[in-house]
Tab-separated table of C-alpha atoms in Angstrom:
chain	number	residue	atom	x	y	z
A	1	MET	CA	36.753	-69.236	43.256
A	2	GLU	CA	35.248	-72.151	41.491
A	3	TRP	CA	32.597	-70.123	40.149
A	4	TRP	CA	35.021	-67.725	38.601
A	5	ASP	CA	36.959	-70.419	37.009
A	6	THR	CA	33.689	-71.660	35.481
A	7	PHE	CA	32.887	-68.435	34.351
A	8	LEU	CA	36.268	-67.727	32.545
A	9	TYR	CA	35.841	-71.124	31.122
A	10	GLU	CA	32.222	-70.571	29.734
A	11	PHE	CA	33.335	-66.960	28.629
A	12	ASN	CA	36.316	-68.355	26.702
A	13	ARG	CA	34.334	-71.079	25.009
A	14	THR	CA	31.487	-68.656	24.056
A	15	PHE	CA	33.732	-65.708	22.615
A	16	ILE	CA	37.413	-66.560	22.333
A	17	VAL	CA	37.552	-70.150	20.786
A	18	ASP	CA	37.320	-69.929	16.959
A	19	ASP	CA	36.685	-66.342	17.280
A	20	ARG	CA	33.058	-66.659	18.120
A	21	TRP	CA	32.774	-63.215	19.132
A	22	LYS	CA	32.532	-62.266	15.503
A	23	MET	CA	29.232	-64.098	15.397
A	24	PHE	CA	27.882	-61.648	18.118
A	25	ALA	CA	29.440	-58.802	16.415
A	26	SER	CA	27.827	-59.760	12.922
A	27	GLY	CA	24.543	-60.393	14.519
A	28	LEU	CA	24.462	-57.012	16.270
A	29	GLY	CA	25.431	-55.198	13.153
A	30	ASN	CA	22.559	-57.049	11.245
A	31	THR	CA	20.276	-56.270	14.141
A	32	LEU	CA	20.949	-52.570	14.026
A	33	THR	CA	20.705	-52.389	10.248
A	34	ILE	CA	17.385	-54.024	10.330
A	35	TRP	CA	16.232	-51.759	13.115
A	36	PHE	CA	17.598	-48.390	11.395
A	37	PHE	CA	15.754	-49.078	8.055
A	38	ALA	CA	12.622	-50.382	9.714
A	39	VAL	CA	12.482	-47.170	11.710
A	40	LEU	CA	12.918	-45.036	8.626
A	41	LEU	CA	9.988	-47.080	6.821
A	42	GLY	CA	7.938	-47.138	9.773
A	43	LEU	CA	8.295	-43.240	10.097
A	44	ALA	CA	7.342	-42.961	6.272
A	45	ILE	CA	4.153	-45.395	6.556
A	46	GLY	CA	3.073	-43.785	9.828
A	47	THR	CA	3.307	-40.390	8.473
A	48	LEU	CA	1.278	-41.248	5.487
A	49	ILE	CA	-1.257	-43.339	7.374
A	50	ALA	CA	-1.787	-40.456	10.046
A	51	PHE	CA	-2.520	-37.748	7.345
A	52	MET	CA	-4.921	-40.460	5.892
A	53	LYS	CA	-6.750	-40.906	9.054
A	54	LEU	CA	-6.884	-37.227	9.699
A	55	SER	CA	-8.353	-36.682	5.975
A	56	ARG	CA	-11.966	-35.730	5.292
A	57	PHE	CA	-11.895	-38.264	2.499
A	58	LYS	CA	-13.839	-41.196	3.979
A	59	PRO	CA	-12.029	-44.098	2.079
A	60	PHE	CA	-8.691	-42.710	3.466
A	61	GLN	CA	-9.967	-42.850	6.743
A	62	TRP	CA	-11.212	-46.506	6.360
A	63	ILE	CA	-8.090	-47.644	4.945
A	64	SER	CA	-6.000	-46.184	7.673
A	65	ASN	CA	-8.507	-47.273	10.410
A	66	VAL	CA	-8.209	-51.040	9.022
A	67	TYR	CA	-4.576	-50.961	8.600
A	68	ILE	CA	-4.019	-49.770	12.274
A	69	ASP	CA	-6.731	-52.169	13.738
A	70	ILE	CA	-5.158	-55.197	11.900
A	71	ILE	CA	-1.444	-54.426	12.756
A	72	ARG	CA	-2.045	-53.537	16.303
A	73	GLY	CA	-4.493	-56.451	16.895
A	74	THR	CA	-2.006	-59.219	15.723
A	75	PRO	CA	1.450	-60.308	16.911
A	76	THR	CA	4.565	-58.996	15.554
A	77	MET	CA	5.867	-62.589	14.995
A	78	VAL	CA	2.674	-63.779	13.079
A	79	GLN	CA	3.066	-60.653	10.805
A	80	ILE	CA	6.635	-61.582	9.995
A	81	LEU	CA	5.677	-65.168	9.218
A	82	ILE	CA	2.579	-64.078	7.055
A	83	ILE	CA	4.792	-61.657	5.056
A	84	TYR	CA	7.676	-63.997	4.539
A	85	ASN	CA	5.850	-67.205	3.907
A	86	ILE	CA	2.787	-65.972	2.147
A	87	ILE	CA	3.448	-62.485	0.619
A	88	PHE	CA	6.973	-63.169	-0.457
A	89	MET	CA	6.707	-66.988	-0.712
A	90	SER	CA	7.472	-66.980	-4.460
A	91	VAL	CA	9.894	-63.962	-4.721
A	92	ASN	CA	13.535	-64.243	-4.323
A	93	ILE	CA	14.263	-61.583	-1.697
A	94	SER	CA	16.554	-61.184	0.924
A	95	ARG	CA	15.520	-62.162	4.353
A	96	MET	CA	16.932	-59.062	5.843
A	97	LEU	CA	14.886	-56.984	3.422
A	98	VAL	CA	11.948	-58.915	4.486
A	99	ALA	CA	12.582	-58.036	8.108
A	100	VAL	CA	12.932	-54.482	7.364
A	101	ILE	CA	9.531	-54.438	5.530
A	102	ALA	CA	7.763	-56.412	8.312
A	103	PHE	CA	8.951	-54.308	11.133
A	104	GLY	CA	8.537	-51.155	9.198
A	105	ILE	CA	5.121	-51.988	8.391
A	106	ASN	CA	4.368	-53.160	12.122
A	107	SER	CA	5.910	-49.876	13.459
A	108	GLY	CA	4.036	-47.628	11.059
A	109	ALA	CA	0.725	-48.352	12.677
A	110	TYR	CA	2.079	-47.198	15.959
A	111	VAL	CA	4.050	-44.336	14.576
A	112	ALA	CA	0.502	-43.137	12.794
A	113	GLU	CA	-1.073	-42.877	16.215
A	114	ILE	CA	1.453	-41.137	17.618
A	115	ILE	CA	1.854	-38.584	14.822
A	116	ARG	CA	-2.091	-38.227	14.864
A	117	GLY	CA	-2.011	-37.520	18.265
A	118	GLY	CA	0.764	-35.179	18.291
A	119	ILE	CA	-1.175	-33.114	15.634
A	120	LEU	CA	-4.477	-33.063	17.407
A	121	SER	CA	-2.554	-31.934	20.570
A	122	VAL	CA	-1.953	-28.511	18.799
A	123	ASN	CA	-4.761	-25.993	19.701
A	124	LYS	CA	-7.265	-25.765	16.865
A	125	GLY	CA	-6.698	-21.968	16.997
A	126	GLN	CA	-3.400	-22.418	15.373
A	127	MET	CA	-5.092	-23.571	12.111
A	128	GLU	CA	-7.617	-20.622	12.170
A	129	ALA	CA	-4.756	-18.287	12.753
A	130	GLY	CA	-2.732	-19.743	9.820
A	131	ARG	CA	-5.838	-19.423	7.567
A	132	SER	CA	-6.385	-15.840	8.544
A	133	LEU	CA	-2.890	-15.037	7.498
A	134	GLY	CA	-3.833	-16.322	4.037
A	135	LEU	CA	-2.074	-19.645	4.254
A	136	ASN	CA	-4.189	-22.734	2.685
A	137	HIS	CA	-4.675	-25.789	4.671
A	138	ALA	CA	-1.587	-27.561	3.520
A	139	GLN	CA	0.677	-24.538	4.268
A	140	THR	CA	-0.766	-24.233	7.755
A	141	MET	CA	-0.238	-27.700	8.513
A	142	PHE	CA	3.515	-27.857	7.409
A	143	HIS	CA	4.470	-24.348	8.409
A	144	ILE	CA	2.509	-23.938	11.801
A	145	ILE	CA	0.844	-27.091	12.877
A	146	MET	CA	3.655	-29.625	12.414
A	147	PRO	CA	6.522	-27.640	13.995
A	148	GLN	CA	4.643	-27.480	17.165
A	149	ALA	CA	3.357	-31.190	17.117
A	150	VAL	CA	6.927	-32.344	16.496
A	151	LYS	CA	7.958	-31.446	19.973
A	152	ASN	CA	4.966	-33.463	21.293
A	153	ILE	CA	5.844	-36.575	19.287
A	154	LEU	CA	9.423	-36.867	19.240
A	155	PRO	CA	9.748	-38.483	22.713
A	156	ALA	CA	7.041	-40.920	21.859
A	157	LEU	CA	8.713	-41.745	18.549
A	158	GLY	CA	11.806	-42.420	20.473
A	159	ASN	CA	10.181	-44.793	22.689
A	160	GLU	CA	8.669	-46.529	19.785
A	161	ALA	CA	12.011	-46.943	18.209
A	162	ILE	CA	13.475	-48.383	21.337
A	163	VAL	CA	10.438	-51.003	21.684
A	164	LEU	CA	11.098	-51.802	17.925
A	165	ALA	CA	14.930	-52.482	18.661
A	166	LYS	CA	13.696	-55.061	20.947
A	167	GLU	CA	11.181	-56.626	19.031
A	168	THR	CA	13.891	-57.439	16.198
A	169	SER	CA	14.975	-60.301	18.546
A	170	VAL	CA	11.993	-62.511	16.840
A	171	ILE	CA	13.610	-62.074	13.314
A	172	GLY	CA	15.316	-65.593	13.954
A	173	TYR	CA	12.024	-67.157	12.692
A	174	ILE	CA	12.819	-66.297	9.161
A	175	ALA	CA	16.397	-65.434	9.034
A	176	ASN	CA	19.465	-66.702	11.107
A	177	VAL	CA	21.209	-63.389	11.034
A	178	ASP	CA	20.630	-61.403	14.106
A	179	LEU	CA	21.813	-61.595	17.675
A	180	THR	CA	19.634	-64.095	18.870
A	181	ALA	CA	20.654	-66.476	15.856
A	182	ALA	CA	24.214	-65.849	16.904
A	183	ALA	CA	23.476	-67.154	20.184
A	184	LEU	CA	21.762	-70.068	18.894
A	185	LYS	CA	24.616	-70.845	16.610
A	186	VAL	CA	27.282	-70.676	19.572
A	187	GLN	CA	24.864	-72.942	21.506
A	188	SER	CA	24.897	-75.395	18.851
A	189	ARG	CA	28.816	-75.492	18.917
A	190	THR	CA	29.423	-75.436	22.758
A	191	TYR	CA	26.343	-77.048	24.171
A	192	SER	CA	26.272	-74.283	26.671
A	193	PHE	CA	22.846	-72.420	26.813
A	194	VAL	CA	23.714	-69.999	29.760
A	195	MET	CA	26.507	-67.694	28.591
A	196	PRO	CA	25.149	-67.102	25.031
A	197	LEU	CA	21.881	-66.075	26.313
A	198	ILE	CA	23.273	-63.952	29.120
A	199	ALA	CA	25.497	-62.235	26.286
A	200	ILE	CA	22.819	-61.266	24.254
A	201	ALA	CA	20.753	-60.036	26.917
A	202	VAL	CA	23.545	-57.874	28.252
A	203	ILE	CA	24.287	-56.611	24.568
A	204	TYR	CA	20.429	-55.749	24.129
A	205	TYR	CA	20.543	-54.010	27.584
A	206	VAL	CA	23.676	-51.841	26.700
A	207	VAL	CA	22.206	-50.779	23.136
A	208	ILE	CA	18.754	-49.955	24.630
A	209	LYS	CA	20.454	-48.044	27.588
A	210	ILE	CA	22.387	-46.036	25.013
A	211	MET	CA	19.196	-45.310	23.046
A	212	THR	CA	17.351	-44.325	26.419
A	213	ILE	CA	20.050	-41.909	27.408
A	214	LEU	CA	19.930	-40.255	24.081
A	215	LEU	CA	16.251	-40.015	24.156
A	216	ASN	CA	16.379	-38.526	27.552
A	217	LEU	CA	19.007	-35.807	26.291
A	218	LEU	CA	16.540	-35.140	23.590
A	219	GLU	CA	13.666	-34.542	25.917
A	220	LYS	CA	15.746	-32.254	28.100
A	221	ARG	CA	16.641	-30.104	25.114
A	222	LEU	CA	13.031	-29.863	24.209
A	223	ARG	CA	12.067	-28.946	27.433
A	224	LYS	CA	14.640	-26.141	27.603
A	225	ALA	CA	13.563	-24.915	24.264
A	226	ASP	CA	10.032	-24.604	25.500
A	227	ASN	CA	11.233	-22.598	28.709
A	228	ARG	CA	12.922	-19.995	26.619
């Protein structure tokens, strides 16, 4: 039982002594806050970029293509460092807000392609049917095309949200506020590297598992709705 005694000793040093569990709780709260608002920002940016790419206006198409190409072609960590150290270098701004902006911009490129693909997956005849009923292009898009496209894009958007939750672990490069930062703080006080890292791995796993279960439930409900 020596391994059990060692485990309890490390657990006590990592979580119980000096209420170090509060560091992990605070880090988790900050991580989820950054993730939530980054998802909302990414959805807003992605929707705008998707419609720009589908637009017949060439400059909009060019802008959207360049944005998606750059964001998808560069690492998330590099984007965060550029946004924080270059774009907001001379601005007094919260590092958490910078994280939200950086992750939102990054996610927006992927969301844009998901939404665009969902819209294009709807039969072209739906647009013609809407126009034949007297609806203009915008009315047909929002009342006929989008409701059908939403069912196709929701599962993919859910997966993107899950991926984004894991990517937030790199925010420690600009702000010591997330789960990873909490583990590093505990390591610096206990000089133990195993337990803090295992702790945040387990926490991330539980959070992602919950998100995955909720996403699966959503997909099942969508499939049931299609079978009616």
